Structures are given as structure tokens and as C-alpha cells.
Amino acid sequence: MMKINDLFMQRFVRAQNINIKYLKLLFNDHFVVFLLIAFGASILGYQQLISSPQFTLIWQSSWWQLFDVLWLIIGLQMGTLVTYFKPADRLYLLSNDYLIAKSYMKRSIGVSAVFASVWQITFMILLVPVLWQTHVFSFWRVGTLLLFTLSYKLLLLLLLRDSLFLKSCVNILKGHNRIKYVLFNGIVPGTIMTLILQLPSDFTWIIACLWVIVAYACGFFFYINDKKAGQLALDWSKILPQAIGHEQHVLHFYATFAEVPNQQRTIKRRQYLDFVIRKLTKHHPVMYRLYLIRLIRDTEVLPLLVRLELVGAVVMYALMGAPIWLIATIAAMTMYLIIFQMIPIYSNTKQKLWTQLLPIDEKAKQKSFQQLAKQVMFMTTILLAMVSLSHGWLTAIVVTIVMCTIGIFLNKLYIPKKIK
Amino acid sequence: MPVIIDCMGLKIKKISGGYVGNSVLKNISFEVDDGEIVALIGLNGAGKSTTINHIIGELHPQQGTIMLNDVYLSQAPTAFKSQIAYIPEQPILYDELTLEEHLHLMLSAHMIDNSVTWSRAFELLKLFRLEDKLHWLPIHFSKGMRQKVMLVAAFMLDAPLLIVDEPFLGLDTLAQKDVVHLIREQAEKGNSVLMTTHLLASAAKFVDKFVVLHEGTVQFIGTPLALANAHGLTLNNLDDFFDLMHENTNDEN
């Protein structure tokens, strides 16, 4: 017999097994080479950015404190409530609100807090060299900042849990979700972080003590005892989208590097891009139009492609004084990753019954997709070649030649093999 | 002297097939002539959907041939598919495409995306009260509305063969009447119609022929009246046919 009390942990174990499966897939792949190069290049780029003499003046700017706060606020957005709820729970766990509120959610908060803490610590570690360079570093200050971000993130998780019940404890700004989000996820923590950074190092302990009292009181406010659990009812219309959203984010991360089967896709209308669709599809076959629309309105692939382009460009720019071959390799890898990410657009479209019914032969469908891939590769080449210009003409020429070669390889061999 | 082609309409000859490791259809043959409405009937698992999946080219038969107006599916799948319009049991749409884009996609793929066909499509949109939802995405449609999109996309093609899997599922009574009218209209134009249904008494009013499938074989082909007479039923209580079929199966077991 399955107990609700153990359900969360069962699901947690299952989710970790899936994670291990995907991680194995990821690290067994040739992709690990790219990860190592990208990781090494990022560290190298960051180190050069920190120690480069041309940035000495920039470190003295007071804008860095704003950067520090913004960076930590971005960190606070990382790590959400992990509930592992499934759509079928709405039916099968219909009469278990008490146990879910009391036990299931308690475990959920515990696991979520661990994951979120890893994020906060990572963001803090990455910020330490900047704090050092801007002369605001002290163990007390960093310790207080870390204590604050960890405990504040826990409170944010508790606040999120609270919002998943039909009757929330926090009723301020009800119906104004965006304002509430900006307030609790930006303004409040931003103000406290600014205080910690601004005040002399010797006074940070006062803030630390005050915050511990406030955080403890807030934690007590959110605590669910037996009596409170009996009065709570789950709001499945909020719980399920939140759980599905989290699952999609995790799968989305793995999908960046490996093929993830049955990944649910979401879409955005993006009406402002309709003119691009009209312009580009004027003299192209109908299948090209279909692939382009699917790419433009996809919430997974398109943002991922844009992010990859940006990350590739930033890493290449940051590699000051790095050998040309390393910059060219990063450019080539970025191109490969982008095409790798585009392939699901074709395979997903192919699986649709509607596509299968269209009286268009398979070769024409493949040709249309290759046409779109070619355009994306062309844009990537232009962007990355322009970025590499910052390293000199020779680097830009080498990067362009390498990207053209990789582009031909991808278009003539890799893509046809993948979409066969 | 004009050439007389005797292969018009859909001809299924000795088809055996199914899914990998599961052979569902056993040597089935039947025809749907031009202007004829044929209903495939049978209990769940009889092979109706599998038959349709073979005809639309989603499954490849292990043996036998499927021919439509002289075109073999196995030899010229694209030319074959350009002659069919299909309405599946469950509506299938691209999440990213608006209603208008779906229709234009289908028309362009059939190379008939012109003002004449579009005006026909628009008439159908009006009939199903979708004319003001052209820019909507499928996520904003109810299940019935999604099914109506499939109906418009199929009927606007005026294809030589219309395949309808459970035509009335999820539709309101008004739309059901419209569908029957449109199916009849297709037949009057000389197009073949193949459908599946469980509502025999209702279907008997407008179909020309029933093809009864049982455990992957064809058990009966004939008019609704012939089917009723063969089992001691009337056209009005033809829905009882499945009860008799079920009893016979139990007796055999």
C-alpha cells in the first residue's frame, strides 16, 4: 500500500534516477568535449575580465554595487519549489489535502531549499572576485550576504507554497501578481542587500541579527501545524502548471545537450514577429513557412537559440588574448549546438499527423528544413564573425572560414543524416 | 473513343496488416465507389481505425493493395494523399499555427490556395461559427471547436476521397446535422466517403453501404436495409446490431 507520506520521497528518488539517466546520456556523448572547452573558456574569460588592466578604472565605479545587487537578485530567481505533482494527482489525491499540506509539502520545501541553496552559493562564489576587486570584500559582509540570500530564498519558497493553497496566508496585493513578484523578488531583497553592501563592515552583524529575528518570525508565520493543515485546500489550477513548468525547465536543460523524448512544447503567439514570417516566406515553399512559424512561436527552441548565440558571443568576446584556435573552436561549437537544437523542430513536425497527411514528398520537406537551417547558420556566422573582429582581422577571417566549413559540413552531412 | 477507366473510387484488396508485432487486419477487401458513402462498423478492436491508418498511409500493409482513382498508395504516396481529406477521431492541430494558417497550410500543400477555395473555406467557417476566430491559436479552442477546424480543413478540399473517423464525436447537435449535410454534398459531387461510426441507426439514414469488421476480417458488406434484414432488425433499431454481435461472439467463445 502506498502512503501519501512517502509519496514525495518516492517521486524524488524517481526524479533523481531520471536525472542520472540524462546525465549519463549527456556525459557519454561527444558533447562532454564541448562542455569542457566551454567551461574552460568561460573560466579563462572570467579570470581575464577580472584581472585585465584595462578594467582597473571600471572597478572603481560605484555602479558595481548595483551590479552586485542585480547579480544576487538574479540568483534569487533560481531554484523553484519542487513538488513533483502530476496531472492525475488532481483526481487520485483529491481527498488528501490535509496530508499533502502537512507532510508532502514539508518534504517538498526541504528538497527545494537544498536545490535553491546550491544556486545561491554558486552565485555568491562567482561574485566574490568582483567584491574583492571593488574593495567591498570582507568575510563578515560575504557571510551576511550569504546568510541573507539563503534564508530569503527559503522564505520565497514558503511564500510560493502558500500561494498554492486556495486560502493564502499572505493576502497583500492579491490580484496584482506582477507587483507582488517585483516587490518580494526584487525591491525588498535588493534594499537589504544594498544595506549590507553599503554599511561599514563592522555593522553588518547588526543587520545579520535583525534579519535572523525577522526571518524566524516569517518562518513561524508560514509554519503549517495540524490545525492549519486541516483548514487548507489545494489549488490544483496553480499547483499543476507550477509543477509542469518546473519539470519542463529541467527537461529543457537536458535538451540543450541531449535529445529528450516526449518533451511537452509550449508556444507564444509573438505577433510582433508576423512581419518576419510574411517577409521570409513570400517566395518559399509551404513547408518552409511551417518550420519557420513553429520556430518563431516556440518557447523552448527559439529562446534557446538566442541564448546560445549570446553566450557564444560573450564567451568569444571575453577571451582576450586567447589563441585564435580556441576562439574559432568556440564559434564552431556554438554553430553545432544551434543546429543540434533546431533538429527537434523537424522531427516534431514530422511526427504530427497533420504533416503526414500533407501531400508533399519527404525530400521537399527535408529541403525546406535545410533552407531554414542554412539561414540560421548564416546569421550565426555574421554575428560571431563580427564579435571576433574585436580580436583583430586575422581572428575574424579564421572564424569566418571555420564557420563556413562547419556550416557546409552541417548542411551537407550532419542535418541530412539526422533528419533521414 | 473515350477511354473508360474502371478503377474509380477507393479499392482495398486483400489487405493484411497492423502494428509491429500485432497483426490486426486479415485479408480484408472492400470498395468505395465514386459518390458512395460507406461506413466501417464494428466493436472496439475490430480494426476500423487500423484500416483507416492504412488508407491514409500511416501504416504500411504487410500485403495487399490500396488504390484510389487508379493511383496505388504504395507506388505514389504523395499523389495518393493529394486525393484524400481526413477527419480524425481526435482533432490534431499545430499549437503554433492560427486557424487561418492551418487552412492556408492545407490549401497550399494541395496547391489550391486561391481566392475561390478560400471563399469556400470561409463559407464553411461561417457554417461552424468560426469566421471571427481566424487569428486564434488552438490553445484557445474548446474541444468541439478544434473538431470543427478539422471539419473545415477537410471539407474545403473537396477531395475525391473523404475519410471521417467518428464524425459526430464532440459536436453539438447543430454541427452534427451540418456534418451529415456536408457528407451528402460530397457524395453528390461524386466524391467517395468512408467513415466509421457506432451510431448505426443515425448513419443508416445517409450511408449507402455498411462494411462490418470483426476481429480484423470483413463479415458483411451491404446496404443498411440488408444488414438489418440479415439480423432480424429494422432500420430504427439497428443500434441493437452490436448487442447481437457481442452475444454471437460470446456464444462462439
XYZ file of C-alpha atoms in Angstrom:
673
model
C 0.000 0.000 0.000
C 1.300 3.456 -0.917
C 1.413 6.081 1.817
C 0.982 9.759 0.979
C 3.763 10.496 3.476
C 6.220 8.525 1.369
C 4.899 9.647 -1.972
C 7.090 12.711 -2.240
C 10.257 10.786 -1.459
C 9.305 8.056 -3.943
C 8.852 10.682 -6.605
C 12.059 12.420 -5.558
C 14.021 9.166 -5.971
C 12.372 8.530 -9.345
C 13.206 12.059 -10.487
C 16.847 11.605 -9.425
C 17.009 8.334 -11.368
C 15.780 10.186 -14.438
C 18.355 12.910 -13.778
C 21.110 10.298 -13.562
C 19.870 8.734 -16.800
C 20.037 12.068 -18.596
C 23.369 12.997 -17.031
C 24.824 9.686 -18.247
C 23.456 10.449 -21.677
C 24.966 13.883 -21.503
C 28.400 12.862 -20.289
C 28.662 9.800 -22.505
C 28.120 11.932 -25.526
C 30.862 13.596 -27.507
C 29.312 16.698 -26.107
C 31.404 16.443 -22.993
C 34.308 17.771 -25.086
C 32.321 20.886 -25.839
C 31.317 21.275 -22.204
C 34.925 21.066 -21.066
C 36.083 23.586 -23.679
C 33.180 25.932 -22.945
C 33.711 25.647 -19.195
C 37.454 26.216 -19.522
C 36.918 29.154 -21.866
C 34.330 30.699 -19.518
C 36.694 30.427 -16.517
C 39.568 31.813 -18.596
C 37.404 34.645 -19.906
C 36.142 35.490 -16.402
C 39.660 35.438 -14.984
C 40.918 37.728 -17.759
C 37.961 40.045 -17.307
C 38.686 40.313 -13.581
C 42.459 40.795 -13.859
C 42.715 42.762 -17.101
C 44.464 46.131 -16.545
C 42.048 47.872 -18.930
C 39.252 47.268 -16.414
C 41.090 48.886 -13.475
C 39.186 52.138 -13.872
C 35.879 50.334 -14.226
C 36.367 48.593 -10.858
C 36.441 51.987 -9.177
C 32.998 52.869 -10.485
C 30.212 52.954 -7.889
C 27.901 51.216 -10.391
C 29.458 47.935 -9.332
C 27.323 47.870 -6.205
C 24.255 47.962 -8.413
C 25.712 45.098 -10.427
C 26.372 43.082 -7.240
C 22.777 43.524 -6.071
C 21.325 42.728 -9.504
C 23.504 39.640 -9.764
C 22.312 38.332 -6.390
C 18.698 39.154 -7.266
C 19.083 37.088 -10.447
C 20.452 34.331 -8.226
C 17.372 34.583 -6.016
C 15.166 33.744 -9.010
C 16.992 30.423 -9.409
C 15.595 27.314 -7.772
C 11.862 26.931 -7.512
C 9.508 24.838 -5.426
C 9.943 21.189 -6.435
C 6.663 19.356 -5.898
C 6.686 16.542 -8.492
C 2.896 16.792 -8.743
C 1.354 15.047 -11.755
C -1.870 15.987 -13.577
C -3.511 12.747 -12.415
C -2.984 13.796 -8.762
C -5.929 16.142 -9.133
C -8.129 13.064 -9.252
C -6.267 10.467 -7.228
C -5.200 12.760 -4.368
C -8.494 14.618 -4.285
C -9.248 13.852 -0.648
C -5.718 14.148 0.704
C -5.351 17.895 1.158
C -4.507 17.566 4.851
C -1.681 15.064 4.336
C -0.316 16.924 1.355
C -0.279 20.231 3.234
C 1.200 18.679 6.372
C 3.637 16.129 5.085
C 4.120 16.146 1.316
C 4.711 19.896 1.120
C 7.081 19.791 4.106
C 9.355 17.372 2.289
C 8.921 19.397 -0.866
C 10.167 22.536 0.905
C 13.161 20.649 2.324
C 14.314 19.335 -1.049
C 13.607 22.655 -2.800
C 15.629 24.536 -0.178
C 18.663 22.293 -0.801
C 18.494 22.808 -4.561
C 17.933 26.559 -4.169
C 20.861 26.842 -1.728
C 23.216 25.331 -4.295
C 22.162 28.098 -6.689
C 22.650 30.858 -4.106
C 26.085 29.581 -3.104
C 27.157 29.330 -6.756
C 26.055 32.889 -7.460
C 27.861 34.104 -4.340
C 31.103 32.281 -5.239
C 31.052 33.847 -8.705
C 30.558 37.284 -7.143
C 33.417 37.028 -4.660
C 36.172 38.044 -7.170
C 34.131 41.124 -8.120
C 33.619 42.063 -4.439
C 37.352 41.632 -3.993
C 38.193 43.877 -6.926
C 35.709 46.557 -5.861
C 37.179 46.576 -2.331
C 33.942 45.712 -0.539
C 35.057 42.213 0.324
C 35.162 41.120 3.955
C 34.312 37.760 5.490
C 31.601 39.328 7.629
C 29.995 41.034 4.667
C 30.090 37.987 2.396
C 28.893 35.793 5.273
C 25.991 38.131 5.988
C 25.088 38.347 2.307
C 25.126 34.562 2.007
C 23.070 34.113 5.181
C 20.576 36.637 3.864
C 20.244 35.146 0.366
C 19.878 31.593 1.716
C 17.236 32.495 4.290
C 15.414 34.895 1.978
C 15.248 32.222 -0.718
C 13.728 29.845 1.828
C 11.090 32.462 2.635
C 10.378 32.904 -1.065
C 9.829 29.160 -1.353
C 7.459 29.256 1.612
C 5.628 32.168 0.015
C 5.298 30.199 -3.201
C 3.990 27.189 -1.285
C 1.479 29.448 0.426
C 0.196 30.674 -2.947
C -0.623 27.096 -3.980
C -3.434 26.861 -1.433
C -6.933 28.174 -2.060
C -6.711 30.398 1.031
C -3.305 32.034 1.246
C -1.810 33.403 4.449
C -0.300 36.329 2.552
C -3.183 38.331 1.175
C -1.430 41.574 0.369
C -1.520 42.691 -3.267
C -3.906 39.882 -4.150
C -4.644 40.011 -7.859
C -1.530 42.072 -8.511
C 0.839 39.192 -9.083
C 3.411 41.149 -11.068
C 3.699 43.904 -8.484
C 3.910 41.272 -5.754
C 6.634 39.472 -7.661
C 8.675 42.647 -8.208
C 8.258 43.600 -4.550
C 9.184 40.281 -2.960
C 11.683 39.074 -5.554
C 13.353 42.395 -6.320
C 12.717 45.503 -4.226
C 12.743 44.010 -0.713
C 15.836 41.791 -1.118
C 17.550 44.478 -3.233
C 17.144 47.069 -0.486
C 18.510 44.773 2.227
C 21.428 43.672 0.030
C 22.274 47.323 -0.693
C 22.298 47.989 3.055
C 24.644 45.063 3.657
C 26.982 46.293 0.910
C 26.830 49.984 1.878
C 27.236 49.809 5.643
C 30.732 49.598 7.134
C 31.860 46.027 7.585
C 31.733 46.243 11.399
C 27.996 46.994 11.360
C 26.896 44.120 9.169
C 26.449 41.903 12.236
C 23.637 44.194 13.414
C 21.796 43.643 10.149
C 22.521 39.932 10.403
C 20.968 39.739 13.882
C 17.934 41.798 12.905
C 17.390 39.709 9.816
C 17.607 36.432 11.765
C 14.752 37.657 14.018
C 12.622 38.783 11.057
C 13.298 35.584 9.105
C 12.439 33.433 12.110
C 9.158 35.284 12.604
C 8.289 34.895 8.920
C 9.155 31.189 9.038
C 6.881 30.762 12.067
C 4.103 32.584 10.193
C 4.329 30.102 7.306
C 4.597 27.005 9.501
C 1.789 24.512 8.911
C 0.663 22.823 12.117
C -2.076 20.179 12.444
C -4.841 22.713 12.933
C -3.767 24.854 10.000
C -3.296 21.813 7.728
C -6.901 20.806 8.370
C -8.110 24.161 7.089
C -6.022 24.223 3.916
C -7.258 23.170 0.489
C -5.041 22.743 -2.530
C -5.468 24.973 -5.569
C -4.832 22.484 -8.362
C -5.211 25.160 -11.026
C -2.000 26.698 -9.676
C -0.226 23.570 -8.439
C -0.228 21.680 -11.732
C 1.083 24.460 -14.018
C 3.809 25.178 -11.444
C 4.870 21.508 -11.277
C 4.697 21.017 -15.041
C 6.645 24.252 -15.559
C 9.424 23.044 -13.285
C 9.591 19.647 -14.977
C 9.793 21.362 -18.352
C 12.644 23.562 -17.147
C 14.638 20.530 -16.045
C 13.993 18.673 -19.300
C 14.765 21.847 -21.175
C 18.191 21.969 -19.530
C 18.976 18.413 -20.650
C 17.523 19.117 -24.072
C 20.239 21.738 -24.511
C 22.768 18.947 -24.735
C 20.932 15.713 -25.498
C 17.744 14.545 -27.154
C 14.897 14.359 -24.650
C 11.940 12.291 -25.839
C 8.286 13.379 -25.375
C 9.149 16.853 -24.252
C 5.987 18.900 -23.987
C 6.107 22.077 -26.017
C 4.589 25.417 -25.198
C 4.059 28.321 -27.535
C 3.847 32.104 -27.621
C 1.976 33.970 -30.338
C 4.710 36.647 -30.819
C 2.507 38.715 -33.104
C 5.266 41.324 -33.415
C 7.267 38.796 -35.459
C 4.483 38.211 -38.001
C 6.142 40.605 -40.412
C 9.291 38.438 -40.344
C 7.175 35.405 -41.225
C 5.436 37.306 -44.047
C 8.711 38.675 -45.408
C 10.687 35.451 -45.269
C 8.002 33.096 -46.538
C 6.953 35.108 -49.573
C 8.790 33.014 -52.151
C 9.392 29.875 -50.164
C 7.566 26.539 -50.131
C 4.743 25.887 -47.693
C 6.856 23.555 -45.550
C 9.448 26.259 -45.029
C 6.651 28.504 -43.776
C 5.520 25.795 -41.378
C 9.007 25.244 -39.929
C 9.617 28.977 -39.608
C 6.323 29.631 -37.810
C 6.941 26.718 -35.472
C 10.420 28.044 -34.689
C 9.309 31.631 -34.157
C 6.386 30.767 -31.860
C 8.182 28.091 -29.873
C 9.018 28.957 -26.283
C 11.784 26.385 -26.000
C 13.866 26.313 -29.139
C 13.894 29.976 -30.178
C 14.908 31.400 -26.755
C 17.484 28.631 -26.518
C 18.969 29.560 -29.892
C 19.082 33.221 -28.896
C 20.739 32.343 -25.571
C 23.299 30.145 -27.317
C 24.113 32.935 -29.760
C 24.549 35.377 -26.869
C 26.592 33.020 -24.695
C 28.818 32.145 -27.676
C 29.285 35.839 -28.479
C 30.041 36.819 -24.849
C 32.499 33.944 -24.308
C 34.276 34.779 -27.576
C 34.441 38.458 -26.651
C 35.728 37.711 -23.152
C 38.626 35.577 -24.423
C 41.073 38.453 -24.594
C 44.498 37.273 -25.701
C 43.346 33.685 -26.157
C 44.769 31.722 -29.116
C 42.827 32.014 -32.370
C 42.135 28.287 -32.500
C 40.270 28.457 -29.171
C 38.056 31.322 -30.346
C 37.367 29.523 -33.640
C 36.549 26.309 -31.755
C 34.038 28.127 -29.537
C 32.432 29.629 -32.671
C 32.241 26.231 -34.382
C 30.808 24.583 -31.261
C 28.190 27.305 -30.921
C 27.120 26.724 -34.508
C 26.916 22.970 -33.938
C 24.873 23.424 -30.763
C 22.437 25.732 -32.532
C 21.814 23.229 -35.315
C 21.602 20.416 -32.770
C 18.841 22.350 -31.028
C 16.978 23.023 -34.256
C 16.597 19.364 -35.255
C 13.563 18.736 -32.933
C 11.610 21.317 -34.949
C 11.863 18.955 -37.921
C 11.310 15.685 -36.042
C 8.403 17.071 -34.025
C 6.736 18.426 -37.160
C 7.249 15.116 -38.924
C 5.512 13.210 -36.142
C 2.365 15.341 -36.425
C -0.419 13.531 -38.230
C -1.327 16.756 -39.998
C 2.168 16.854 -41.582
C 1.883 13.238 -42.608
C -1.358 13.968 -44.411
C 0.095 16.825 -46.447
C 0.681 15.661 -49.994
C 4.301 16.816 -50.025
C 7.091 14.313 -50.508
C 9.671 13.753 -47.831
C 12.570 15.194 -49.856
C 10.783 18.521 -50.286
C 10.098 18.655 -46.531
C 13.761 17.980 -45.774
C 14.905 20.588 -48.287
C 12.685 23.236 -46.685
C 14.101 22.496 -43.255
C 17.664 22.641 -44.572
C 16.870 26.014 -46.105
C 15.807 27.350 -42.699
C 18.863 25.834 -41.003
C 21.079 27.446 -43.643
C 19.617 30.881 -42.888
C 20.148 30.437 -39.151
C 23.754 29.352 -39.759
C 24.317 32.373 -41.993
C 23.073 34.741 -39.275
C 25.207 32.984 -36.653
C 28.288 33.276 -38.848
C 27.756 37.019 -39.335
C 27.195 37.634 -35.603
C 30.164 35.616 -34.381
C 32.482 36.926 -37.107
C 31.602 40.476 -36.029
C 32.306 39.635 -32.382
C 35.644 38.060 -33.306
C 36.597 41.318 -35.011
C 37.338 42.633 -31.510
C 40.353 40.252 -31.514
C 41.635 41.568 -34.846
C 41.167 40.957 -38.550
C 43.083 37.693 -38.630
C 40.853 36.153 -35.938
C 37.728 37.340 -37.761
C 38.903 35.793 -41.033
C 39.826 32.483 -39.387
C 36.496 32.376 -37.502
C 34.575 33.071 -40.726
C 36.437 30.360 -42.646
C 35.957 27.817 -39.845
C 32.257 28.642 -39.506
C 31.688 28.378 -43.253
C 33.411 24.988 -43.288
C 31.378 23.771 -40.310
C 28.236 25.179 -41.951
C 28.871 23.188 -45.125
C 29.569 20.066 -43.078
C 26.392 20.500 -41.048
C 24.224 21.233 -44.064
C 25.586 18.538 -46.342
C 26.252 15.720 -43.901
C 25.021 16.234 -40.348
C 21.491 17.564 -40.974
C 20.630 15.088 -43.783
C 21.789 12.228 -41.535
C 19.756 13.490 -38.563
C 16.524 14.079 -40.455
C 16.659 10.965 -42.598
C -13.433 6.600 -78.484
C -13.172 7.803 -74.861
C -11.042 5.734 -72.515
C -13.145 4.158 -69.798
C -11.316 3.794 -66.526
C -12.948 1.154 -64.397
C -10.808 1.808 -61.302
C -12.532 4.938 -59.965
C -13.059 5.267 -56.233
C -11.236 3.510 -53.406
C -10.327 -0.124 -53.779
C -8.916 -2.118 -50.882
C -7.687 -5.527 -51.978
C -6.671 -8.295 -49.605
C -5.067 -6.058 -47.030
C -3.332 -7.655 -44.063
C -1.536 -5.502 -41.584
C -1.448 -3.773 -38.239
C 1.191 -2.603 -35.846
C 4.642 -4.025 -35.206
C 4.217 -7.440 -33.646
C 0.432 -7.200 -33.754
C -1.334 -8.182 -36.945
C -4.838 -6.711 -36.791
C -6.252 -6.901 -40.318
C -6.598 -10.249 -42.045
C -7.102 -10.204 -45.764
C -9.763 -7.501 -45.941
C -11.233 -6.230 -49.203
C -13.920 -3.675 -49.955
C -14.589 -0.758 -52.265
C -15.958 2.740 -52.012
C -17.197 3.885 -55.408
C -17.392 7.469 -56.557
C -20.333 9.240 -54.989
C -20.801 6.486 -52.439
C -20.920 6.805 -48.641
C -19.582 3.732 -46.884
C -19.484 3.248 -43.116
C -16.971 0.932 -41.482
C -18.564 -0.531 -38.381
C -17.549 -2.967 -35.693
C -16.888 -3.315 -31.983
C -13.810 -1.773 -30.368
C -10.686 -3.516 -31.599
C -12.366 -4.787 -34.784
C -9.813 -2.964 -36.949
C -11.673 0.167 -38.102
C -9.005 2.675 -37.108
C -6.240 0.347 -38.296
C -7.923 0.161 -41.702
C -8.098 3.946 -41.862
C -4.476 4.285 -40.751
C -3.506 2.059 -43.657
C -5.539 4.119 -46.108
C -4.052 7.431 -45.002
C -0.586 5.927 -45.298
C 0.305 5.990 -41.630
C 0.721 2.212 -41.582
C 2.187 0.043 -44.291
C 0.253 -3.141 -45.085
C 2.065 -6.464 -44.889
C 0.245 -7.493 -48.025
C -2.481 -6.305 -50.346
C -3.061 -3.085 -52.254
C -4.811 0.234 -51.673
C -5.812 2.125 -54.783
C -7.654 5.395 -55.256
C -8.696 6.532 -58.731
C -6.009 4.483 -60.411
C -3.248 5.581 -58.005
C -1.614 2.981 -55.787
C -0.695 4.193 -52.318
C 2.476 2.094 -52.249
C 3.700 3.408 -55.610
C 2.791 7.098 -55.431
C 2.065 8.089 -51.815
C 2.144 11.844 -52.480
C -0.242 11.637 -55.452
C -2.467 9.331 -53.379
C -2.538 11.677 -50.382
C -3.322 14.664 -52.573
C -6.670 12.975 -53.257
C -7.753 12.470 -49.668
C -9.199 14.607 -46.923
C -9.193 13.119 -43.453
C -11.032 13.998 -40.279
C -9.506 12.077 -37.357
C -11.408 10.989 -34.274
C -9.347 13.321 -32.088
C -8.545 16.753 -33.514
C -4.865 17.217 -34.279
C -3.534 20.732 -34.754
C -0.223 22.546 -34.644
C -0.058 24.518 -31.408
C 1.861 27.317 -33.139
C -0.453 27.919 -36.079
C -3.560 30.061 -36.045
C -6.790 28.779 -37.550
C -6.172 30.791 -40.709
C -2.607 29.496 -41.016
C -3.806 25.900 -40.639
C -6.235 26.327 -43.504
C -3.712 28.088 -45.739
C -1.159 25.379 -44.984
C -3.567 22.643 -46.042
C -4.640 24.529 -49.180
C -1.051 25.364 -50.162
C 0.035 21.767 -49.675
C -2.783 20.736 -52.046
C -1.760 23.607 -54.350
C -5.230 25.172 -54.274
C -4.556 28.193 -52.064
C -6.550 30.658 -54.164
C -9.449 33.044 -53.694
C -12.050 30.558 -54.972
C -11.103 27.834 -52.483
C -10.661 30.388 -49.736
C -14.199 31.662 -50.228
C -15.404 28.055 -49.953
C -13.355 27.694 -46.741
C -14.850 30.905 -45.416
C -18.388 29.619 -46.077
C -17.546 26.565 -44.002
C -16.074 28.744 -41.263
C -19.314 30.679 -41.145
C -21.328 27.471 -41.053
C -19.401 26.307 -37.992
C -19.361 29.804 -36.452
C -15.580 30.131 -36.651
C -15.327 33.063 -39.070
C -14.316 35.524 -36.334
C -11.663 33.213 -34.877
C -9.252 33.165 -37.797
C -6.361 34.528 -35.728
C -6.907 32.271 -32.751
C -4.378 29.664 -31.716
C -5.595 26.107 -30.956
C -4.992 26.548 -27.209
C -7.927 28.956 -27.152
C -10.318 26.495 -28.803
C -12.698 24.184 -26.990
C -12.625 20.507 -27.961
C -15.703 20.939 -30.164
C -14.175 23.952 -31.878
C -10.974 22.042 -32.583
C -13.052 19.300 -34.166
C -14.797 21.916 -36.295
C -11.415 23.177 -37.522
C -10.683 19.641 -38.693
C -14.057 19.545 -40.453
C -13.427 22.834 -42.268
C -9.894 21.755 -43.245
C -11.241 18.536 -44.734
C -14.453 19.717 -46.408
C -12.830 22.749 -48.060
C -10.567 20.451 -50.108
C -13.418 18.765 -51.992
C -11.095 15.772 -52.176
C -12.013 12.678 -54.218
C -11.975 10.616 -51.009
C -13.185 11.916 -47.677
C -12.324 9.806 -44.638
C -14.164 10.585 -41.427
C -13.340 8.763 -38.212
C -16.334 9.034 -35.852
C -17.783 12.210 -37.396
C -20.085 13.211 -34.556
C -17.699 12.922 -31.619
C -17.597 16.109 -29.539
C -20.006 18.018 -31.777
C -23.226 19.737 -30.771
C -26.448 18.620 -32.471
C -26.425 21.601 -34.843
C -22.946 20.737 -36.051
C -23.877 17.057 -36.357
C -26.688 17.953 -38.771
C -24.317 20.164 -40.742
C -21.791 17.350 -40.984
C -24.384 14.929 -42.368
C -25.417 17.559 -44.893
C -21.809 18.162 -45.939
C -21.062 14.438 -46.230
C -24.100 14.066 -48.502
C -22.962 17.070 -50.513
C -19.544 15.471 -51.040
C -21.172 12.294 -52.304
C -23.438 14.269 -54.632
C -20.348 15.894 -56.123
C -19.085 12.412 -56.962
C -16.524 12.129 -54.160
C -16.208 8.915 -52.183
C -16.814 8.999 -48.445
C -15.509 6.439 -45.986
C -16.493 6.839 -42.350
C -16.540 4.910 -39.113
C -19.369 5.109 -36.631
C -21.070 3.358 -33.754
C -24.387 5.151 -34.284
C -25.870 2.747 -36.812
C -29.485 3.921 -36.772
C -28.442 7.509 -37.443
C -25.892 6.504 -40.081
C -28.417 4.242 -41.838
C -30.273 7.385 -42.942
C -27.467 8.591 -45.169
C -24.919 5.840 -45.843
C -25.114 3.637 -48.924
C -23.230 0.702 -47.555
C -22.040 -0.774 -44.273
C -18.804 -2.754 -44.052
C -18.865 -4.828 -40.870
C -15.458 -5.607 -39.430
C -14.987 -8.277 -36.783
C -11.606 -9.259 -35.364
C -9.808 -7.894 -38.407
C -11.950 -9.567 -41.052
C -14.830 -8.322 -43.184
C -18.010 -10.043 -42.035
C -20.608 -8.260 -44.082
C -20.883 -5.726 -46.900
C -24.267 -4.374 -47.891
C -26.918 -1.702 -47.575
C -28.293 -0.707 -44.169
C -31.542 -2.487 -45.025
C -29.689 -5.664 -45.990
C -27.786 -5.565 -42.687
C -30.992 -5.050 -40.721
C -32.786 -7.883 -42.561
C -29.862 -10.253 -42.122
C -30.118 -9.899 -38.345
C -33.875 -9.594 -37.932
C -33.719 -5.893 -37.120
C -35.336 -2.771 -38.512
C -33.525 0.379 -39.599
C -34.787 2.137 -36.476
C -33.331 -0.370 -34.045
C -30.157 -1.041 -35.996
C -28.157 0.094 -32.969
C -29.016 -3.292 -31.416
C -26.787 -4.891 -34.011
C -23.776 -4.577 -31.728
C -25.641 -6.393 -28.916
C -26.332 -9.290 -31.299
C -22.717 -9.228 -32.441
C -21.499 -9.317 -28.850
C -23.844 -12.228 -27.997
C -22.649 -14.165 -31.043
C -19.032 -13.623 -30.043
C -19.761 -14.884 -26.524
C -21.583 -17.942 -27.925
C -18.630 -18.723 -30.185
C -16.251 -18.476 -27.234
